[in-house]
Amino acid sequence: MAVSGPPGSGKTTYARRLAEELGLEYYSAGMIFRMVARERGVSIEELNRIASEDPSIDLEIDSRTLEIGCRGGVVLEGHLVAWVLGSVADVRIYVTAPLDVRIRRIAARENRPLDEVYRETVAREYMHWRRFLDYYGIDVNNLQIFNLVLDTEPLSVDEAYNVIKTYTCRLLARKGFKIEACSR
């Protein structure tokens, strides 16, 4: 199962909750990135700098993401994981919200100024879009690969999660999976 979306959309919240309630393992692309940084003996900031100049870093993270996804029984979360997992993921969910809403969420969560978060988030999203287009020829603004696309802005966290869980359970049932938590 893959949960993707831009920063501040709620993807981590929903992916963790799905994994916990459905009895699946949780992984994030960020966890994998931090693992690679530790293995290389560099900071996360340093690995980000290296990755901006060396495509092999992203390719290694994507390869590890695909390896974990192929095991099954996992919820993987990250900006780009659904494209990396492609048809391997039984469910592909994209959560989003308008940019101004996401900026406010990130600023509140990290206790940072809105203008700083805005500049960083816009640059980060552009960098992700550009790298994925350059490396794989995939436009992450094209959401056709997703089973569910959900704007989380008008919903509470619980309301959005209930939509995601209900949809996920129904889709998994149609695919023949029997998950006890979906029966409740």
Coordinates of N, CA and C in Angstrom, one line a residue:
M1 N 0.9 -1.2 0.0 CA 0.0 0.0 0.0 C 0.9 1.2 0.0
A2 N 0.6 2.2 -0.8 CA 1.4 3.4 -1.0 C 0.5 4.6 -0.6
V3 N 1.1 5.5 0.2 CA 0.4 6.8 0.5 C 1.4 7.9 0.1
S4 N 1.0 8.7 -0.9 CA 1.8 9.8 -1.4 C 1.1 11.1 -1.2
G5 N 1.8 12.2 -1.4 CA 1.3 13.5 -1.4 C 2.4 14.5 -1.1
P6 N 2.0 15.8 -1.3 CA 3.0 16.8 -1.0 C 3.2 17.1 0.5
P7 N 4.2 17.8 0.9 CA 4.5 18.1 2.3 C 3.2 18.8 2.9
G8 N 2.9 18.4 4.1 CA 1.8 19.0 4.8 C 0.4 18.5 4.5
S9 N 0.3 17.5 3.7 CA -1.0 17.0 3.2 C -1.6 16.0 4.2
G10 N -0.8 15.4 5.1 CA -1.3 14.5 6.1 C -0.9 13.1 5.8
K11 N -0.1 12.8 4.8 CA 0.3 11.5 4.4 C 0.9 10.6 5.5
T12 N 1.7 11.2 6.3 CA 2.3 10.4 7.4 C 1.3 10.0 8.4
T13 N 0.5 11.0 8.8 CA -0.6 10.7 9.8 C -1.5 9.6 9.3
Y14 N -1.9 9.6 8.0 CA -2.9 8.6 7.5 C -2.2 7.3 7.3
A15 N -0.9 7.3 6.8 CA -0.2 6.1 6.6 C 0.1 5.3 7.9
R16 N 0.5 6.0 8.9 CA 0.8 5.4 10.2 C -0.4 4.8 10.8
R17 N -1.5 5.5 10.7 CA -2.8 5.1 11.3 C -3.3 3.8 10.5
L18 N -3.2 3.9 9.2 CA -3.6 2.7 8.4 C -2.8 1.5 8.8
A19 N -1.5 1.6 8.8 CA -0.6 0.5 9.2 C -1.0 0.0 10.5
E20 N -1.2 0.8 11.5 CA -1.5 0.4 12.9 C -2.8 -0.3 12.9
E21 N -3.9 0.3 12.3 CA -5.2 -0.3 12.4 C -5.3 -1.6 11.6
L22 N -4.6 -1.7 10.5 CA -4.8 -2.8 9.6 C -3.7 -3.9 9.9
G23 N -2.9 -3.7 10.9 CA -1.9 -4.7 11.3 C -0.8 -4.8 10.3
L24 N -0.4 -3.7 9.6 CA 0.7 -3.8 8.6 C 1.9 -3.0 9.1
E25 N 3.1 -3.3 8.5 CA 4.3 -2.6 8.9 C 4.2 -1.2 8.2
Y26 N 4.8 -0.2 8.9 CA 4.9 1.2 8.4 C 6.3 1.5 8.0
Y27 N 6.5 2.1 6.8 CA 7.8 2.6 6.4 C 7.5 3.9 5.7
S28 N 8.5 4.8 5.8 CA 8.5 6.0 5.0 C 9.7 6.2 4.2
A29 N 9.6 6.9 3.1 CA 10.8 7.2 2.3 C 11.8 8.0 3.1
G30 N 11.3 8.8 4.1 CA 12.2 9.6 5.0 C 13.0 8.6 5.9
M31 N 12.4 7.5 6.3 CA 13.1 6.6 7.2 C 14.2 5.9 6.4
I32 N 13.9 5.6 5.1 CA 14.9 5.0 4.2 C 16.0 5.9 4.0
F33 N 15.7 7.2 3.7 CA 16.7 8.2 3.5 C 17.6 8.4 4.7
R34 N 17.0 8.4 5.9 CA 17.9 8.5 7.1 C 18.7 7.3 7.3
M35 N 18.2 6.1 6.9 CA 19.0 4.8 7.0 C 20.2 4.9 6.1
V36 N 20.0 5.4 4.9 CA 21.1 5.6 3.9 C 22.2 6.6 4.4
A37 N 21.7 7.7 5.0 CA 22.6 8.7 5.6 C 23.5 8.0 6.7
R38 N 22.8 7.3 7.6 CA 23.6 6.6 8.7 C 24.6 5.6 8.1
E39 N 24.2 4.8 7.1 CA 25.1 3.9 6.5 C 26.3 4.5 5.9
R40 N 26.1 5.7 5.3 CA 27.2 6.4 4.7 C 28.0 7.3 5.6
G41 N 27.5 7.4 6.9 CA 28.2 8.2 7.9 C 28.1 9.7 7.6
V42 N 26.9 10.2 7.0 CA 26.8 11.6 6.8 C 25.4 12.1 7.4
S43 N 25.3 13.4 7.6 CA 24.1 13.9 8.1 C 23.0 13.9 7.0
I44 N 21.8 14.1 7.4 CA 20.7 14.1 6.5 C 20.9 15.3 5.6
E45 N 21.3 16.5 6.1 CA 21.5 17.6 5.3 C 22.6 17.4 4.2
E46 N 23.7 16.7 4.7 CA 24.8 16.4 3.7 C 24.3 15.4 2.6
L47 N 23.5 14.4 3.0 CA 23.0 13.5 2.0 C 22.1 14.2 1.0
N48 N 21.3 15.1 1.5 CA 20.4 15.9 0.6 C 21.3 16.7 -0.4
R49 N 22.3 17.3 0.1 CA 23.2 18.0 -0.8 C 23.8 17.1 -1.8
I50 N 24.3 15.9 -1.4 CA 24.9 15.0 -2.3 C 23.8 14.5 -3.3
A51 N 22.6 14.2 -2.8 CA 21.5 13.8 -3.7 C 21.2 14.8 -4.8
S52 N 21.3 16.1 -4.5 CA 21.0 17.1 -5.5 C 21.9 17.1 -6.7
E53 N 23.1 16.4 -6.5 CA 24.1 16.4 -7.5 C 24.3 15.0 -8.0
D54 N 23.8 14.0 -7.3 CA 24.1 12.6 -7.6 C 22.8 11.7 -7.6
P55 N 22.3 11.4 -8.8 CA 21.1 10.7 -9.0 C 21.1 9.3 -8.3
S56 N 22.3 8.8 -8.1 CA 22.4 7.4 -7.5 C 21.7 7.3 -6.1
I57 N 21.7 8.4 -5.4 CA 21.1 8.5 -4.1 C 19.6 8.2 -4.2
D58 N 18.9 9.0 -5.0 CA 17.5 8.8 -5.2 C 17.2 7.4 -5.7
L59 N 18.0 6.9 -6.6 CA 17.8 5.6 -7.2 C 18.0 4.5 -6.2
E60 N 18.9 4.7 -5.2 CA 19.1 3.7 -4.2 C 17.9 3.7 -3.2
I61 N 17.4 4.9 -2.9 CA 16.3 5.0 -2.0 C 15.0 4.4 -2.7
D62 N 14.9 4.7 -3.9 CA 13.8 4.1 -4.7 C 13.9 2.6 -4.8
S63 N 15.1 2.1 -5.0 CA 15.3 0.6 -5.0 C 14.9 0.0 -3.7
R64 N 15.3 0.6 -2.6 CA 15.0 0.0 -1.3 C 13.5 0.1 -1.0
T65 N 12.9 1.2 -1.5 CA 11.4 1.3 -1.3 C 10.7 0.2 -2.1
L66 N 11.1 0.0 -3.3 CA 10.5 -1.1 -4.1 C 10.7 -2.5 -3.5
E67 N 11.9 -2.7 -2.9 CA 12.2 -4.0 -2.2 C 11.3 -4.2 -1.1
I68 N 11.1 -3.1 -0.2 CA 10.2 -3.2 0.9 C 8.7 -3.4 0.4
G69 N 8.3 -2.7 -0.6 CA 7.0 -2.8 -1.1 C 6.7 -4.2 -1.7
C70 N 7.7 -4.8 -2.3 CA 7.5 -6.2 -2.8 C 7.3 -7.2 -1.8
R71 N 7.7 -7.0 -0.5 CA 7.5 -7.9 0.6 C 6.0 -8.1 0.9
G72 N 5.3 -7.0 0.7 CA 3.9 -7.1 1.0 C 3.6 -6.8 2.5
G73 N 2.4 -6.6 2.9 CA 2.1 -6.4 4.3 C 2.6 -5.1 4.8
V74 N 2.8 -4.1 4.0 CA 3.4 -2.8 4.4 C 2.6 -1.6 3.9
V75 N 2.6 -0.5 4.6 CA 2.2 0.8 4.2 C 3.4 1.6 4.0
L76 N 3.7 2.0 2.8 CA 4.8 2.9 2.5 C 4.3 4.3 2.3
E77 N 5.0 5.3 2.8 CA 4.6 6.7 2.7 C 5.7 7.5 2.2
G78 N 5.4 8.4 1.4 CA 6.4 9.4 0.9 C 5.9 10.2 -0.3
H79 N 6.6 11.2 -0.6 CA 6.1 12.1 -1.7 C 6.0 11.3 -3.0
L80 N 6.9 10.4 -3.3 CA 7.0 9.7 -4.6 C 6.8 8.2 -4.6
V81 N 6.5 7.6 -3.4 CA 6.4 6.2 -3.3 C 5.4 5.5 -4.2
A82 N 4.3 6.1 -4.5 CA 3.3 5.4 -5.3 C 3.9 5.2 -6.7
W83 N 4.6 6.2 -7.2 CA 5.2 6.0 -8.6 C 6.3 5.0 -8.5
V84 N 7.1 4.9 -7.5 CA 8.1 4.0 -7.3 C 7.5 2.6 -7.3
L85 N 6.5 2.4 -6.5 CA 5.9 1.1 -6.3 C 5.0 0.7 -7.5
G86 N 4.6 1.6 -8.3 CA 3.8 1.3 -9.5 C 2.7 0.3 -9.3
S87 N 2.7 -0.7 -10.0 CA 1.6 -1.7 -9.9 C 1.9 -2.7 -8.7
V88 N 3.0 -2.6 -8.0 CA 3.3 -3.5 -6.9 C 2.3 -3.2 -5.7
A89 N 2.0 -1.9 -5.6 CA 1.1 -1.6 -4.4 C -0.4 -1.9 -4.8
D90 N -1.0 -2.6 -3.9 CA -2.4 -3.0 -4.1 C -3.3 -1.8 -4.0
V91 N -2.9 -0.8 -3.2 CA -3.7 0.5 -3.0 C -2.7 1.6 -3.1
R92 N -3.1 2.6 -3.9 CA -2.3 3.8 -4.1 C -3.2 5.0 -3.7
I93 N -2.8 5.7 -2.7 CA -3.6 6.9 -2.2 C -2.8 8.1 -2.2
Y94 N -3.4 9.2 -2.7 CA -2.8 10.5 -2.8 C -3.6 11.5 -1.9
V95 N -2.9 12.0 -0.9 CA -3.6 13.0 -0.1 C -3.0 14.4 -0.4
T96 N -3.8 15.4 -0.4 CA -3.3 16.7 -0.7 C -4.2 17.8 0.0
A97 N -3.8 19.0 -0.1 CA -4.6 20.2 0.4 C -4.0 21.4 -0.4
P98 N -4.7 22.5 -0.4 CA -4.2 23.7 -1.0 C -2.9 24.1 -0.4
L99 N -2.0 24.7 -1.2 CA -0.7 25.1 -0.7 C -0.7 25.9 0.5
D100 N -1.6 26.9 0.6 CA -1.6 27.8 1.8 C -2.0 27.0 3.1
V101 N -2.9 26.0 2.9 CA -3.2 25.2 4.1 C -2.0 24.3 4.5
R102 N -1.4 23.7 3.5 CA -0.2 22.9 3.8 C 0.9 23.7 4.5
I103 N 1.1 24.9 4.0 CA 2.1 25.8 4.6 C 1.8 26.1 6.0
R104 N 0.5 26.4 6.3 CA 0.1 26.7 7.7 C 0.3 25.5 8.6
R105 N 0.0 24.3 8.1 CA 0.2 23.1 8.9 C 1.6 22.8 9.2
I106 N 2.5 23.0 8.2 CA 3.9 22.7 8.4 C 4.5 23.7 9.4
A107 N 4.1 25.0 9.2 CA 4.6 26.1 10.1 C 4.2 25.8 11.5
A108 N 2.9 25.4 11.7 CA 2.5 25.1 13.1 C 3.2 23.9 13.7
R109 N 3.3 22.9 12.9 CA 3.9 21.6 13.4 C 5.4 21.9 13.7
E110 N 6.1 22.7 13.0 CA 7.5 22.9 13.2 C 7.8 24.2 13.9
N111 N 6.8 25.0 14.3 CA 6.9 26.3 14.9 C 7.9 27.2 14.2
R112 N 7.6 27.4 12.9 CA 8.5 28.2 12.0 C 7.7 29.3 11.3
P113 N 8.3 30.3 10.9 CA 7.6 31.4 10.2 C 7.0 30.9 8.9
L114 N 5.8 31.5 8.5 CA 5.1 31.1 7.3 C 6.0 31.4 6.1
D115 N 6.6 32.5 6.0 CA 7.3 32.9 4.8 C 8.5 31.9 4.5
E116 N 9.2 31.5 5.6 CA 10.3 30.6 5.5 C 9.8 29.2 5.0
V117 N 8.7 28.7 5.6 CA 8.1 27.4 5.3 C 7.7 27.5 3.8
Y118 N 7.1 28.6 3.4 CA 6.6 28.7 2.0 C 7.7 28.6 1.0
R119 N 8.8 29.3 1.2 CA 10.0 29.3 0.3 C 10.5 27.9 0.2
E120 N 10.7 27.3 1.4 CA 11.3 25.9 1.5 C 10.4 24.9 0.8
T121 N 9.1 24.9 1.1 CA 8.2 24.0 0.5 C 8.1 24.1 -1.0
V122 N 7.9 25.3 -1.5 CA 7.8 25.4 -2.9 C 9.1 25.0 -3.6
A123 N 10.2 25.3 -3.1 CA 11.5 24.8 -3.7 C 11.6 23.3 -3.6
R124 N 11.2 22.7 -2.5 CA 11.3 21.3 -2.3 C 10.4 20.6 -3.3
E125 N 9.2 21.1 -3.5 CA 8.2 20.4 -4.4 C 8.7 20.6 -5.8
Y126 N 9.3 21.7 -6.2 CA 9.8 21.8 -7.5 C 11.0 20.9 -7.8
M127 N 11.8 20.8 -6.8 CA 13.0 19.9 -6.9 C 12.5 18.4 -7.1
H128 N 11.5 18.0 -6.3 CA 11.0 16.6 -6.4 C 10.4 16.4 -7.8
W129 N 9.6 17.4 -8.3 CA 9.0 17.3 -9.6 C 10.1 17.2 -10.7
R130 N 11.1 18.1 -10.6 CA 12.1 18.1 -11.6 C 12.9 16.8 -11.6
R131 N 13.4 16.3 -10.5 CA 14.2 15.1 -10.4 C 13.4 13.9 -10.9
F132 N 12.2 13.8 -10.5 CA 11.4 12.6 -11.0 C 11.2 12.7 -12.5
L133 N 10.9 13.8 -13.0 CA 10.7 14.0 -14.4 C 12.1 13.6 -15.1
D134 N 13.2 14.2 -14.6 CA 14.5 13.9 -15.3 C 14.9 12.4 -15.1
Y135 N 14.7 11.8 -14.0 CA 15.2 10.5 -13.7 C 14.3 9.4 -14.4
Y136 N 13.0 9.6 -14.3 CA 12.1 8.6 -14.7 C 11.1 9.0 -15.8
G137 N 11.1 10.2 -16.2 CA 10.1 10.7 -17.2 C 8.7 10.7 -16.7
I138 N 8.5 10.8 -15.4 CA 7.2 10.8 -14.8 C 6.9 12.1 -14.2
D139 N 5.7 12.7 -14.5 CA 5.2 13.9 -14.0 C 4.4 13.6 -12.8
V140 N 4.9 14.0 -11.6 CA 4.2 13.7 -10.4 C 2.9 14.6 -10.2
N141 N 2.6 15.5 -11.1 CA 1.4 16.2 -11.1 C 0.3 15.4 -11.8
N142 N 0.6 14.4 -12.5 CA -0.3 13.5 -13.1 C -0.7 12.4 -12.1
L143 N -2.0 12.5 -11.6 CA -2.4 11.6 -10.5 C -3.2 10.4 -11.0
Q144 N -3.1 10.0 -12.3 CA -3.9 8.9 -12.8 C -3.6 7.6 -12.2
I145 N -2.4 7.4 -11.6 CA -2.1 6.1 -11.1 C -2.8 5.8 -9.8
F146 N -3.4 6.8 -9.2 CA -3.9 6.6 -7.8 C -5.3 6.0 -7.8
N147 N -5.6 5.2 -6.9 CA -7.0 4.6 -6.7 C -7.8 5.7 -6.0
L148 N -7.2 6.5 -5.1 CA -8.0 7.5 -4.4 C -7.1 8.7 -4.3
V149 N -7.7 9.9 -4.6 CA -7.1 11.2 -4.4 C -8.0 12.0 -3.5
L150 N -7.5 12.4 -2.4 CA -8.3 13.1 -1.4 C -7.7 14.4 -0.9
D151 N -8.5 15.5 -1.1 CA -8.2 16.8 -0.5 C -8.6 16.8 0.9
T152 N -7.6 16.9 1.8 CA -7.8 16.8 3.3 C -8.2 18.1 3.9
E153 N -8.2 19.2 3.1 CA -8.4 20.5 3.7 C -9.8 20.6 4.3
P154 N -10.9 20.2 3.7 CA -12.2 20.5 4.2 C -12.6 19.5 5.3
L155 N -11.8 18.5 5.6 CA -12.2 17.4 6.5 C -11.3 17.5 7.8
S156 N -11.9 17.0 8.9 CA -11.1 16.8 10.1 C -10.1 15.6 9.8
V157 N -9.1 15.4 10.6 CA -8.2 14.3 10.5 C -9.0 13.0 10.5
D158 N -9.9 12.8 11.5 CA -10.7 11.6 11.6 C -11.6 11.4 10.4
E159 N -12.3 12.5 9.9 CA -13.1 12.3 8.7 C -12.3 11.9 7.5
A160 N -11.2 12.5 7.3 CA -10.3 12.1 6.1 C -9.9 10.7 6.3
Y161 N -9.4 10.3 7.5 CA -9.0 8.9 7.8 C -10.1 7.9 7.5
N162 N -11.3 8.2 7.9 CA -12.4 7.3 7.7 C -12.7 7.1 6.2
V163 N -12.6 8.1 5.4 CA -12.7 8.0 4.0 C -11.6 7.1 3.4
I164 N -10.4 7.3 3.9 CA -9.2 6.5 3.4 C -9.4 5.1 3.8
K165 N -9.7 4.8 5.1 CA -9.8 3.4 5.6 C -11.0 2.7 4.9
T166 N -12.1 3.4 4.8 CA -13.3 2.7 4.1 C -12.9 2.3 2.7
Y167 N -12.4 3.3 2.0 CA -12.0 3.0 0.6 C -11.0 1.9 0.5
T168 N -10.0 1.9 1.3 CA -8.9 0.9 1.3 C -9.5 -0.4 1.6
C169 N -10.3 -0.5 2.6 CA -10.9 -1.8 3.0 C -11.7 -2.4 1.9
R170 N -12.5 -1.6 1.2 CA -13.4 -2.0 0.1 C -12.5 -2.5 -1.1
L171 N -11.5 -1.7 -1.4 CA -10.6 -2.1 -2.5 C -9.9 -3.4 -2.2
L172 N -9.4 -3.5 -1.0 CA -8.7 -4.8 -0.7 C -9.6 -6.0 -0.7
A173 N -10.8 -5.8 -0.2 CA -11.8 -6.9 -0.2 C -12.1 -7.3 -1.7
R174 N -12.3 -6.3 -2.6 CA -12.5 -6.7 -4.0 C -11.3 -7.4 -4.6
K175 N -10.1 -7.2 -4.0 CA -8.9 -7.9 -4.5 C -8.7 -9.2 -3.8
G176 N -9.6 -9.6 -2.9 CA -9.6 -10.9 -2.3 C -8.8 -10.9 -1.0
F177 N -8.4 -9.8 -0.4 CA -7.7 -9.7 0.8 C -8.7 -9.7 2.0
K178 N -8.4 -10.5 3.0 CA -9.2 -10.5 4.2 C -8.4 -9.9 5.4
I179 N -8.8 -8.7 5.8 CA -8.2 -8.0 6.8 C -9.2 -7.8 7.9
E180 N -8.9 -8.4 9.1 CA -9.8 -8.4 10.2 C -10.2 -7.0 10.6
A181 N -9.3 -6.1 10.6 CA -9.7 -4.7 11.0 C -10.7 -4.1 10.1
C182 N -10.8 -4.6 8.9 CA -11.7 -4.0 7.9 C -13.1 -4.6 8.2
S183 N -13.2 -5.6 8.9 CA -14.5 -6.2 9.2 C -15.3 -5.5 10.3
R184 N -14.5 -4.7 11.1 CA -15.1 -4.0 12.2 C -15.9 -2.8 11.8

